[in-house]
XYZ file of C-alpha atoms in Angstrom:
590
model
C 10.352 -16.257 0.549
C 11.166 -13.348 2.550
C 14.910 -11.973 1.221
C 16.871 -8.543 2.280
C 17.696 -6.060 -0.040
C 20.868 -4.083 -0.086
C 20.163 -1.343 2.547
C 17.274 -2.286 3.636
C 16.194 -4.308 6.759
C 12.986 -5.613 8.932
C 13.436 -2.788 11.567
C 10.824 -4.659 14.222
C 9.970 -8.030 15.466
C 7.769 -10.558 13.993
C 3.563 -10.567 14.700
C 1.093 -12.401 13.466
C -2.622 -12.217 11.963
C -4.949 -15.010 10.991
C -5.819 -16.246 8.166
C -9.114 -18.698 7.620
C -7.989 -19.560 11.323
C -3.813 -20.035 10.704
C -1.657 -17.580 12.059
C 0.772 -16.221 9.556
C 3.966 -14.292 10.747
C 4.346 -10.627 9.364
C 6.600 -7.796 9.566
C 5.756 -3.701 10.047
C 5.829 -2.404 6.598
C 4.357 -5.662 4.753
C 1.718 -5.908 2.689
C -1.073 -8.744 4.056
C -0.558 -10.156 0.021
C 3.624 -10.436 0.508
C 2.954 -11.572 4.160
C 0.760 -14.473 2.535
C 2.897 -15.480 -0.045
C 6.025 -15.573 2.396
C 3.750 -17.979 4.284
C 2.731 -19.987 0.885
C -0.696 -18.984 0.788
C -1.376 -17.909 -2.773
C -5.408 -18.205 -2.929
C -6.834 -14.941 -2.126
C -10.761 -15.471 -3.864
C -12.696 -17.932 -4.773
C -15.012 -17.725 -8.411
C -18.475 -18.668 -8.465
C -16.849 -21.974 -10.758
C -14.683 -22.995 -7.469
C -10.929 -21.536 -9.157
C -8.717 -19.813 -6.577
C -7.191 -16.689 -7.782
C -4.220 -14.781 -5.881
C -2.089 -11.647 -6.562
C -1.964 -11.073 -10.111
C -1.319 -7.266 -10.934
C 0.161 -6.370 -7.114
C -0.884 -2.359 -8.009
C -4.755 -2.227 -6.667
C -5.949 -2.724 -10.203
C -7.128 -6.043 -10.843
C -8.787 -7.107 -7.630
C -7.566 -10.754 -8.061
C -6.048 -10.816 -4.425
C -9.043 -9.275 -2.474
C -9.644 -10.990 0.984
C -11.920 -10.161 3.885
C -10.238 -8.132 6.348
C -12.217 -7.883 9.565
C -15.046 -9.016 7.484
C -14.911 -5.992 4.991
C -13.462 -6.946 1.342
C -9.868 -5.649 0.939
C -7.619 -5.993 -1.578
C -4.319 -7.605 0.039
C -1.908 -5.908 -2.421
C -2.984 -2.799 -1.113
C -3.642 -3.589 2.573
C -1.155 -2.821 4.954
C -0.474 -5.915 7.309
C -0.983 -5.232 11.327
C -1.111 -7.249 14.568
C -4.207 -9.302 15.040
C -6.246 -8.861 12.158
C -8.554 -11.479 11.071
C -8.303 -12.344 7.331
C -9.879 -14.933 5.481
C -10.123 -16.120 1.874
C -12.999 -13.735 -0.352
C -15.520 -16.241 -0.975
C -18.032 -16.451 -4.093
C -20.884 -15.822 -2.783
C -20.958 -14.216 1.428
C -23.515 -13.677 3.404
C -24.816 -9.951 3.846
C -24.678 -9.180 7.665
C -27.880 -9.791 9.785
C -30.741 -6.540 8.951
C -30.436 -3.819 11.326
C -26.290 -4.549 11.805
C -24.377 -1.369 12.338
C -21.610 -0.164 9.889
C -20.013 2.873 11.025
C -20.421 5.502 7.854
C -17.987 7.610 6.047
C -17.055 10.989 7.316
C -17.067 13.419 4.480
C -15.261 16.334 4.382
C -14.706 19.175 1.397
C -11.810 20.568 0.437
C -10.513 23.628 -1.458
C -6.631 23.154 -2.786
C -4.677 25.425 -5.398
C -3.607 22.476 -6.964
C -4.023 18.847 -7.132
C -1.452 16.383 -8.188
C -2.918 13.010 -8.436
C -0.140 10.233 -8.450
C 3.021 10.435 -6.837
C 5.283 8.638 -9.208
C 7.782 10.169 -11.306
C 5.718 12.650 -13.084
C 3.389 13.294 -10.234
C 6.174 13.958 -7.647
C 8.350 16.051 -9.889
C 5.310 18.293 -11.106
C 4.308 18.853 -7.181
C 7.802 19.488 -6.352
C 8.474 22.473 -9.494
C 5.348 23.758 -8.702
C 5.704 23.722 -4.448
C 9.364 25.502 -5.151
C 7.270 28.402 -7.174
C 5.064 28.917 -4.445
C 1.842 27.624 -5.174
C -0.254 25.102 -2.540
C -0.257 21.409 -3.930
C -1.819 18.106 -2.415
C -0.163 14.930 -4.024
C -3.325 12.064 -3.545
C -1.569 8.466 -3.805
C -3.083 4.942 -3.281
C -0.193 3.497 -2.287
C 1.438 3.952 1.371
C 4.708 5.152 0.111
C 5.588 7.902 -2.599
C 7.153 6.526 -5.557
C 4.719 5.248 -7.799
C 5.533 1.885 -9.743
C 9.236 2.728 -10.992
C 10.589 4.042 -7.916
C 8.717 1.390 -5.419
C 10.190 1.953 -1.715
C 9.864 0.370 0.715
C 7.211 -0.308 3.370
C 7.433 2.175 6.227
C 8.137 -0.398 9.115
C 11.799 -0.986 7.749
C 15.050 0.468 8.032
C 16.749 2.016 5.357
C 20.630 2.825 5.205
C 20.946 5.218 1.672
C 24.376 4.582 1.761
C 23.340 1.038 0.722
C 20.758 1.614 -1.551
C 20.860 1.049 -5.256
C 20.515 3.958 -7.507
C 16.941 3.822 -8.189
C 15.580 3.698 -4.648
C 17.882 6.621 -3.758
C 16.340 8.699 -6.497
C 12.932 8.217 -5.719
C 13.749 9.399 -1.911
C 15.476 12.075 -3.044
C 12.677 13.274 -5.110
C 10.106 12.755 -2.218
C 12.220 14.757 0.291
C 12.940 17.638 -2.140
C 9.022 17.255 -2.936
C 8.561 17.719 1.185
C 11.188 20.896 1.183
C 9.113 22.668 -1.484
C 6.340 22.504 0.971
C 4.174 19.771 -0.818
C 1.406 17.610 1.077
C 1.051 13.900 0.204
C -2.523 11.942 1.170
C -1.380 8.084 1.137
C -3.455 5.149 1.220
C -6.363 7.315 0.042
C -7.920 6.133 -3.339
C -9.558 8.266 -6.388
C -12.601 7.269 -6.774
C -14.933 9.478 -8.756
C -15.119 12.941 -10.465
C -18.465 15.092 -10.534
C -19.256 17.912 -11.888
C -17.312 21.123 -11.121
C -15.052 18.867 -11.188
C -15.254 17.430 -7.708
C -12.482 14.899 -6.783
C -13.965 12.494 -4.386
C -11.650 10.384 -2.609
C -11.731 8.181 0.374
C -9.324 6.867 3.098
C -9.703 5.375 6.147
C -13.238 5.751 6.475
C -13.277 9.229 5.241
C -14.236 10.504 1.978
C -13.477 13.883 0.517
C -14.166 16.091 -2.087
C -11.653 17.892 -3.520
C -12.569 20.984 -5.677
C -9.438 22.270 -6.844
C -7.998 25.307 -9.255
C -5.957 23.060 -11.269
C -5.810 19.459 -11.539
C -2.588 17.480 -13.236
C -3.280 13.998 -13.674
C -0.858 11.101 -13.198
C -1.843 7.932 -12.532
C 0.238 5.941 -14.555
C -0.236 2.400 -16.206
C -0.329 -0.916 -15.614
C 0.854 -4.043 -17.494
C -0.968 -5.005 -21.036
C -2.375 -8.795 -20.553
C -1.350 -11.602 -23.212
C -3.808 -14.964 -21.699
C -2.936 -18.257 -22.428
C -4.502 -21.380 -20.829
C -3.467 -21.455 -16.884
C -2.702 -17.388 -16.662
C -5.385 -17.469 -14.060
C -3.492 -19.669 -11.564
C -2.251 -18.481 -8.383
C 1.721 -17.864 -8.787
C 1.254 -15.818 -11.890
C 1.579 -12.355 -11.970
C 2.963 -9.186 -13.633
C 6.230 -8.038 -13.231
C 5.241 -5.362 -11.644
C 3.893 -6.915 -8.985
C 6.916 -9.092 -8.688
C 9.142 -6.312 -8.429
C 6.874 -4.280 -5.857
C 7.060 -7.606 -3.782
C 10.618 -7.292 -4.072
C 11.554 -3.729 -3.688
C 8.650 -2.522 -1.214
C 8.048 -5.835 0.517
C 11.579 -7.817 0.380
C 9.634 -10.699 -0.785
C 10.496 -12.969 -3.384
C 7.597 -14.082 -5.915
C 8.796 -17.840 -5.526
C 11.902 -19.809 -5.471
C 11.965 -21.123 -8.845
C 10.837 -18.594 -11.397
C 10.103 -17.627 -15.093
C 10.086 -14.508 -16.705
C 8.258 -13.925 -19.916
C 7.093 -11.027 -21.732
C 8.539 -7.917 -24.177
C 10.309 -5.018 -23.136
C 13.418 -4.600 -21.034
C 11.962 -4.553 -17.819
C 11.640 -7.942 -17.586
C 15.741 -8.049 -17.817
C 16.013 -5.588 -14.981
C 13.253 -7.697 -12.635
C 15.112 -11.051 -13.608
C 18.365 -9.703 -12.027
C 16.562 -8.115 -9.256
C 15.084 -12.157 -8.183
C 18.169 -13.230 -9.155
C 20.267 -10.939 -6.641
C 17.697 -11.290 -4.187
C 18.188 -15.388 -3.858
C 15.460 -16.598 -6.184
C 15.884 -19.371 -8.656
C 15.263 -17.520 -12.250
C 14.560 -20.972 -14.538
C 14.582 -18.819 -17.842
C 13.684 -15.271 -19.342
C 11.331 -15.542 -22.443
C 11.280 -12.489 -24.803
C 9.115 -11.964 -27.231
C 11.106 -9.718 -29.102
C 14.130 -11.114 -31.478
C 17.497 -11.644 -30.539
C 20.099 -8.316 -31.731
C 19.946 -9.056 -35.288
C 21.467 -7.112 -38.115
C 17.561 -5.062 -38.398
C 18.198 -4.238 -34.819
C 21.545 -2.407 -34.593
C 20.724 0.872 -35.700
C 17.746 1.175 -32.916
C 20.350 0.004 -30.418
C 22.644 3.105 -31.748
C 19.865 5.324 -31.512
C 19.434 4.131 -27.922
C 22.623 4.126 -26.984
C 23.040 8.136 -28.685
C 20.009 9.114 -26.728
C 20.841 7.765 -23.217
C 23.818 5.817 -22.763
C 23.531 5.718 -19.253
C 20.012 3.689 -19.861
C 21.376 1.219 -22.748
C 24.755 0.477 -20.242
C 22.064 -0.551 -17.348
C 20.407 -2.658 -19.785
C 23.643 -4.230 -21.080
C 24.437 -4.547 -16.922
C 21.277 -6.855 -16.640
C 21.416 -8.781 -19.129
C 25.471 -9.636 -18.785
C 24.667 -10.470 -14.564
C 21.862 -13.149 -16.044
C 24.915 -14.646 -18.633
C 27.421 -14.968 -16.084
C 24.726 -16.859 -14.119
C 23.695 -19.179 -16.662
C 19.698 -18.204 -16.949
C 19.011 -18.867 -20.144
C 17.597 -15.835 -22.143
C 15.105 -17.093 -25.248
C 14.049 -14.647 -27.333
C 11.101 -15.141 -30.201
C 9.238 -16.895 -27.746
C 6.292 -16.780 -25.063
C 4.541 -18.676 -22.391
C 1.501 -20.899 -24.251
C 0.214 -22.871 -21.447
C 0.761 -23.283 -17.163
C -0.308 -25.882 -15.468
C -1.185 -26.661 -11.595
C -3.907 -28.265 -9.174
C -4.035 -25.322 -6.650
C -0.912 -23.157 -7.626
C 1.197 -22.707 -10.561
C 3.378 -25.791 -10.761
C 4.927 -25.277 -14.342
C 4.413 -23.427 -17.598
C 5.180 -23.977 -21.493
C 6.955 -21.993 -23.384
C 7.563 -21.912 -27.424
C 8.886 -19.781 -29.978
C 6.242 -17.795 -32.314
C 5.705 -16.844 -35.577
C 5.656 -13.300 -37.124
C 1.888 -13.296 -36.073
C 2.284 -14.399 -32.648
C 1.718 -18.090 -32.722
C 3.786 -21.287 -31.208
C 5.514 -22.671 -33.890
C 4.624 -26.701 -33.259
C 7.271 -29.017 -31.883
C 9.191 -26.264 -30.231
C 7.014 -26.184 -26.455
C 9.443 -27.002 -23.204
C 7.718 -27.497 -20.116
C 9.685 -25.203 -17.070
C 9.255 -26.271 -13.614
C 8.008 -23.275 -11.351
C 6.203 -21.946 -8.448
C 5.935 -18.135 -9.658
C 5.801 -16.974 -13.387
C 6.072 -13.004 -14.079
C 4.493 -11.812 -17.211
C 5.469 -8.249 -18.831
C 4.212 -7.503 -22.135
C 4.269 -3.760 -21.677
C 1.591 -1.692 -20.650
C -1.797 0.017 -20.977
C -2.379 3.953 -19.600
C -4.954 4.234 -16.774
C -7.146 6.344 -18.246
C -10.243 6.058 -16.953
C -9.768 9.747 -14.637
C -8.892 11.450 -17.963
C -12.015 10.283 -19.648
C -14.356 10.946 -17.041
C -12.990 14.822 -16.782
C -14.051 15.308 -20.406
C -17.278 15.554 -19.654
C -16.816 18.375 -17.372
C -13.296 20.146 -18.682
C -10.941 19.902 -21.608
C -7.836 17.236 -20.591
C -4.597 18.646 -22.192
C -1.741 16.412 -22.849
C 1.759 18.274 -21.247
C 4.083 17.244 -23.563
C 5.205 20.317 -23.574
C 8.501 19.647 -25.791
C 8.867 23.230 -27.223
C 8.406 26.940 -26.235
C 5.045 26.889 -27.691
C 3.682 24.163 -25.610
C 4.660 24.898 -22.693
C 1.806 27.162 -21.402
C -1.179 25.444 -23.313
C -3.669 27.538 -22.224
C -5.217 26.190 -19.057
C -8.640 27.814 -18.285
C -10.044 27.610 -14.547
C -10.732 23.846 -13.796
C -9.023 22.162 -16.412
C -6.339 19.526 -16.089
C -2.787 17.950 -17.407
C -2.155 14.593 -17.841
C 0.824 13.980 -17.412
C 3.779 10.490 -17.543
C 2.292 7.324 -18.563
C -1.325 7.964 -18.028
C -0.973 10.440 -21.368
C 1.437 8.491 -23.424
C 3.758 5.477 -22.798
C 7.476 6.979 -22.480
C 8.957 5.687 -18.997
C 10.095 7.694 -16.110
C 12.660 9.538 -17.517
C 9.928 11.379 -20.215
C 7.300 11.116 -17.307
C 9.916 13.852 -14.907
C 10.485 15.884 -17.437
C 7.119 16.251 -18.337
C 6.414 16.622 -14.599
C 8.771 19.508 -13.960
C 7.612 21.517 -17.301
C 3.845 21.204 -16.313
C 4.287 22.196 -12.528
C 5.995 25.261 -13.342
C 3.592 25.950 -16.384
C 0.447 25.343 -13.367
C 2.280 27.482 -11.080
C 2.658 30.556 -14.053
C -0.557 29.960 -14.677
C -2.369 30.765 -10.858
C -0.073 33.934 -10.961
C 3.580 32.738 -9.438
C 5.696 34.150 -12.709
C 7.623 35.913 -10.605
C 8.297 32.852 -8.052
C 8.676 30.091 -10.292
C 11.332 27.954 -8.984
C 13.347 26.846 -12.511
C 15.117 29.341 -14.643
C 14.703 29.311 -18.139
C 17.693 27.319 -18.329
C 16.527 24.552 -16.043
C 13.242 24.834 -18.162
C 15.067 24.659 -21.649
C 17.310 21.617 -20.252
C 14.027 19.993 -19.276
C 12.552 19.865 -22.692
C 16.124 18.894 -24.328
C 15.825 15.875 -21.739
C 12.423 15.223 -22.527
C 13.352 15.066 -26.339
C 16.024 13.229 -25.739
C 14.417 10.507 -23.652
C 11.260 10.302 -25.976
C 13.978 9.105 -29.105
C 15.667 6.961 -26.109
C 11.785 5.274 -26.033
C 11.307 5.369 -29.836
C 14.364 3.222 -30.586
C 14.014 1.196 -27.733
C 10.271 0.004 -28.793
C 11.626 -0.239 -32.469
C 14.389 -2.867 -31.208
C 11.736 -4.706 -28.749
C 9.499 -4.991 -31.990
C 7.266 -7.841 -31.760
C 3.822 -9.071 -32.510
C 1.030 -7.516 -30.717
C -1.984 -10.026 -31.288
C -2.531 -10.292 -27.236
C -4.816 -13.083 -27.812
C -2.440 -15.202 -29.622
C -1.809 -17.810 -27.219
C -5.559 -18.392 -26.282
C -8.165 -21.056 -27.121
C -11.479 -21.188 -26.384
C -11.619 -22.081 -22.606
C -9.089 -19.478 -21.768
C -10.268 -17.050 -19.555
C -10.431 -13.400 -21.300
C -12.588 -11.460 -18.726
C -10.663 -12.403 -14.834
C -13.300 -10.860 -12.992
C -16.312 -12.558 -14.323
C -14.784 -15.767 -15.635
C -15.558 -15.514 -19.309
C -14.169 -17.350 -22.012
C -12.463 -16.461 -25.229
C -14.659 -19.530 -26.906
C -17.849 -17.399 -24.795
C -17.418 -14.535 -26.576
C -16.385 -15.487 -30.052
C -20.103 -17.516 -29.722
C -21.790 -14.173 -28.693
C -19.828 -12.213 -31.601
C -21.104 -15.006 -34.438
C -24.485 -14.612 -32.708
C -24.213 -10.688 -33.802
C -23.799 -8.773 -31.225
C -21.563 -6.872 -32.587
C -20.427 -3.640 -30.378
C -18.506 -3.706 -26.799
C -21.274 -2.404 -24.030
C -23.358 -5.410 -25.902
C -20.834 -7.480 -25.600
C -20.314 -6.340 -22.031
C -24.210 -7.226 -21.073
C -24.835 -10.737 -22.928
C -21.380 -11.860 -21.193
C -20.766 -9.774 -18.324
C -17.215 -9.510 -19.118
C -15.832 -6.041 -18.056
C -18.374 -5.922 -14.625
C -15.652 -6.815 -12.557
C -13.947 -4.922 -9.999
C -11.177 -3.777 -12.276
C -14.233 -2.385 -14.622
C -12.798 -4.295 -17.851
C -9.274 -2.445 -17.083
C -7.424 -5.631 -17.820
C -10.286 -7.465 -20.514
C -11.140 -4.011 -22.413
C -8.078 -4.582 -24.380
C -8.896 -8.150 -25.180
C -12.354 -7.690 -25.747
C -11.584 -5.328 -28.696
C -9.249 -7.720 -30.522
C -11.433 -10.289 -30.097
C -14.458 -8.099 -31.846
C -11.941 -6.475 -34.641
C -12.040 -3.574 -33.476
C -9.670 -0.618 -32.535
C -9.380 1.649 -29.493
C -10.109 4.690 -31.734
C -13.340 3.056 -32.699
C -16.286 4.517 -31.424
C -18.145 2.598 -28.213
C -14.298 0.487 -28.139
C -14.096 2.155 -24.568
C -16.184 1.343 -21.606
C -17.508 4.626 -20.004
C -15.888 5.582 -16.748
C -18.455 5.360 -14.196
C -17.616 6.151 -10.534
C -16.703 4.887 -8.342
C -13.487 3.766 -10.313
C -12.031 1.424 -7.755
C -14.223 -1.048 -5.215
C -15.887 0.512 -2.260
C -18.481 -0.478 0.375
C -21.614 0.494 0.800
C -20.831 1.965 4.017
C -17.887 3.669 2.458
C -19.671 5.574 -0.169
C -22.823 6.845 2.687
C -22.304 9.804 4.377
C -22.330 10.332 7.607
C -24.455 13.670 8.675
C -22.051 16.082 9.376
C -23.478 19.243 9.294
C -20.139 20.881 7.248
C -21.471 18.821 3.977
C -24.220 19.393 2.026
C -25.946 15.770 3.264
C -28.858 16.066 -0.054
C -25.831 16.227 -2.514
C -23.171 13.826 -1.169
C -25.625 11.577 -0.466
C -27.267 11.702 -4.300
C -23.421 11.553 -5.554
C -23.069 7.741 -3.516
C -26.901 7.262 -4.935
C -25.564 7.730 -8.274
C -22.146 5.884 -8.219
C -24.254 2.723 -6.717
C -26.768 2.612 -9.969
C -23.897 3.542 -12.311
């Protein structure tokens, strides 16, 4: 499934790693998850009940694709493929290593910076770059190997890339990186967030090396990932997010499968549908959620179309290329059901009522090997959260005059693009540029700041302009929101864990009646996403909102899987061993 992108080629020749004993062919700049699927392994884990799971979110999130990589627990989406390495399916249940076996420990460093930018995607790199032009010190943190985030998605570093090829989108996000470089910007890749103490302390780790991070200011962007909708089968290897479709495509060259469906809401779906489509794949249908354009709808597509033409003509661009090729676009409906022994082998879809529902006798059964799901997304706001206890989180809107220096006090942080409020990347840059140069006034570079009040006032017309581009988009993708319309009582609501809608609705009529109770009779949300994806569906299946109180889990560090070994510190006389040492204590228990 392995497909070349305009402008972009394998640059080096084919090697190979194992896996469970087969050697599987891979190229420099693959991920070991698009390396498998290009060989047709989709089973990453196994659950305690014997189900294989594969790459489901393809963004680090989820932890449905972790494997053992040299024996250590690795999660494929995020592991760079390299000659040699010895990978094998996660089991269960593993055996700890024989008492007294030596595990090299972290090295831990600390770390002063002036500023800390934590995300490079849109928002991330543009508020690094406005704030690198004004002179201030920044350090971009990014878990992924390449700058970008999950809009502009480059590709892996072991291929070749002609710009003059390129589409539009992949040139931007290069161009935003190098100009990010030029302003004198540092970028930490591969290197994961995973706790804040107090101070606040940033600890991160990479390679195995943790640091902590104690910086003046702090602007958050970490971005979002997709909202889940189960239905029976959603679990099966072969379906996954869009996102992680189109990161296989655009960072790996790898196509999700030959034959493939597209469901979900929201008008990235369209653009991934081409993308497969351009790129060789099969695309068997698009299901939207939404309605068709009916009369109700044409004054939000105006309104998009006055905000940002040159966003409603890429839309219409899409959705044309899939006419022309005959994939047949049905709106009002959703996937109810897949099916499959080992993989996804085919799904169901059906048109819904105003509540969400399949209407009865209107299921077809579509033949597939890969189904992409899309049904818009949820902020990651678990970094946010955990800096309230220690600082006051602003959100950097920052749309007029007034808001554009909110006040920041020593320590405290922006949130910034998608992690603060669903717009998209266009809102998400704008924001970025307005809160690096507010950062930068802030530590004393007034008279440095790179953007004239001119830039700055086009800025915030953009970032108006864009946020009524998103309001009348979202009010012509209207659609109902129930995400646990589709599900019966054996669907799985809680990935990680494996539990049941039908488990939980039992507990709930039993009376337990709040989420960490919830959480502890079921053990849904003690996964390794830490109920990212099931938080959601655990509060609509208990009534209640996010705005309720105890409807969030409380961000505990660390915030994304780590060893043991990872987390102890090595005794390097430069750290304070007592207190790094307590911190790993502490994240363990939490």
């Amino acid at each position: 499934m392995r497909v070349s992108l305009g402008g972009v080629a394998r640059a080096h020749e084919a090697f190979h790693f194992s896996f469970d004993g087969r050697p599987i062919e891979a190229h420099a700049g693959e991920s070991v998850a698009a390396a498998l699927i290009s060989a047709g392994e989709m089973v990453c884990r196994e659950t305690a009940q014997g189900e294989g799971r594969g790459l489901f979110c393809g963004m680090g999130v989820c932890g449905e694709c972790t494997v053992l990589v040299n024996g250590q627990p690795r999660r494929s989406c995020m592991e760079m493929a390299l000659p040699g390495l010895d990978v094998q399916r996660q089991p269960a249940r593993r055996s700890l290593p024989a008492s007294g076996a030596e595990r090299p420990l972290a090295v831990w460093e600390e770390r002063e910076v002036e500023i800390l930018v934590i995300g490079a995607g849109p928002a991330g790199m543009a508020a690094a770059q406005a704030a690198g032009s004004a002179g201030a010190s920044v350090l971009v943190v990014d878990e992924r190997s390449q700058a970008g985030g999950q809009y502009f998605k480059q590709p892996g570093g072991g291929f070749q890339v002609d710009e003059a090829h390129l589409d539009a989108q992949f040139v931007e996000g290069r161009r935003m990186y190098a100009r990010a470089l030029e302003a004198g910007v540092e970028f930490l890749f591969a290197t994961t967030v995973w706790g804040v103490f107090p101070g606040p302390e940033i600890a991160v780790a990479s390679a195995g090396r943790n640091r902590l991070l104690r910086a003046r200011r702090i602007i958050l962007s970490p971005g979002a990932f997709e909202r889940p909708r189960p239905f029976p089968g959603w679990t099966l290897p072969g379906v996954m997010t869009t996102g992680a479709a189109q990161t296989l495509l655009r960072a790996y060259q790898t196509a999700a499968g030959r034959r493939v469906v597209v469901a979900g809401n929201g008008p990235l779906n369209l653009q991934v549908g081409r993308e497969l489509l351009d790129a060789g794949a099969e695309l068997a249908a698009i299901a939207e959620l939404a309605p068709g354009l009916t009369p109700g709808r044409i004054p939000s597509a105006i309104r998009m179309g006055l905000a940002s033409p040159d966003l409603l003509l890429a839309g219409l661009g899409h959705r044309l290329r899939l006419l022309r090729a005959g994939v047949p676009l049905i709106h009002q409906s959703a996937v109810v059901a897949a099916e499959g022994e080992q993989r996804l082998e085919a799904v169901t879809l059906a048109r819904v009522d105003e509540h969400g529902k399949a209407i009865e006798g209107t299921q077809r059964r579509i033949a597939c090997d890969a189904l992409c799901l899309g049904y818009g997304f949820i902020a990651q706001s678990e970094l946010a959260r955990a800096l309230q206890g220690v600082t006051q989180v602003h959100s950097a809107f920052l749309a007029s005059e007034t808001e554009r220096s909110p006040g920041i006090d020593a320590g405290q942080a922006l949130l910034i693009g998608d992690a603060g409020g669903l717009g998209g990347a266009r809102v998400a840059m704008a924001q970025g540029r307005l809160a690096g140069d507010a950062v930068a006034r802030q530590l004393g570079y007034e008279s440095r700041v790179g953007q004239s009040a001119r830039e700055l006032a086009s800025h915030r017309r953009l970032l108006q302009r864009h946020r009524s581009f998103q309001r009348a988009l979202w009010s012509y993708y209207g659609a109902p929101a129930a995400a646990l319309a589709a599900a019966d009582a054996d669907t799985i609501v809680c990935r990680c864990e494996s539990v049941s809608l039908g488990r939980l609705q039992a507990l709930r009529d039993q009376g337990v009646a709040s989420l960490g109770a919830l959480k502890r009779e079921s053990r849904a949300g003690m996964g390794r996403c830490q109920g990212r994806y099931c938080g959601a569906l655990l509060r609509e299946s208990m009534g209640l909102s996010d705005l309720d109180d105890g409807a969030n889990f409380a961000p505990r560090p660390p915030f994304k899987p780590l060893t043991v070994a990872e987390l102890a510190a090595s005794l390097d006389e430069s750290v304070d061993f007592d207190r790094t040492a307590g911190m790993a204590t502490a994240a363990v228990t939490d």
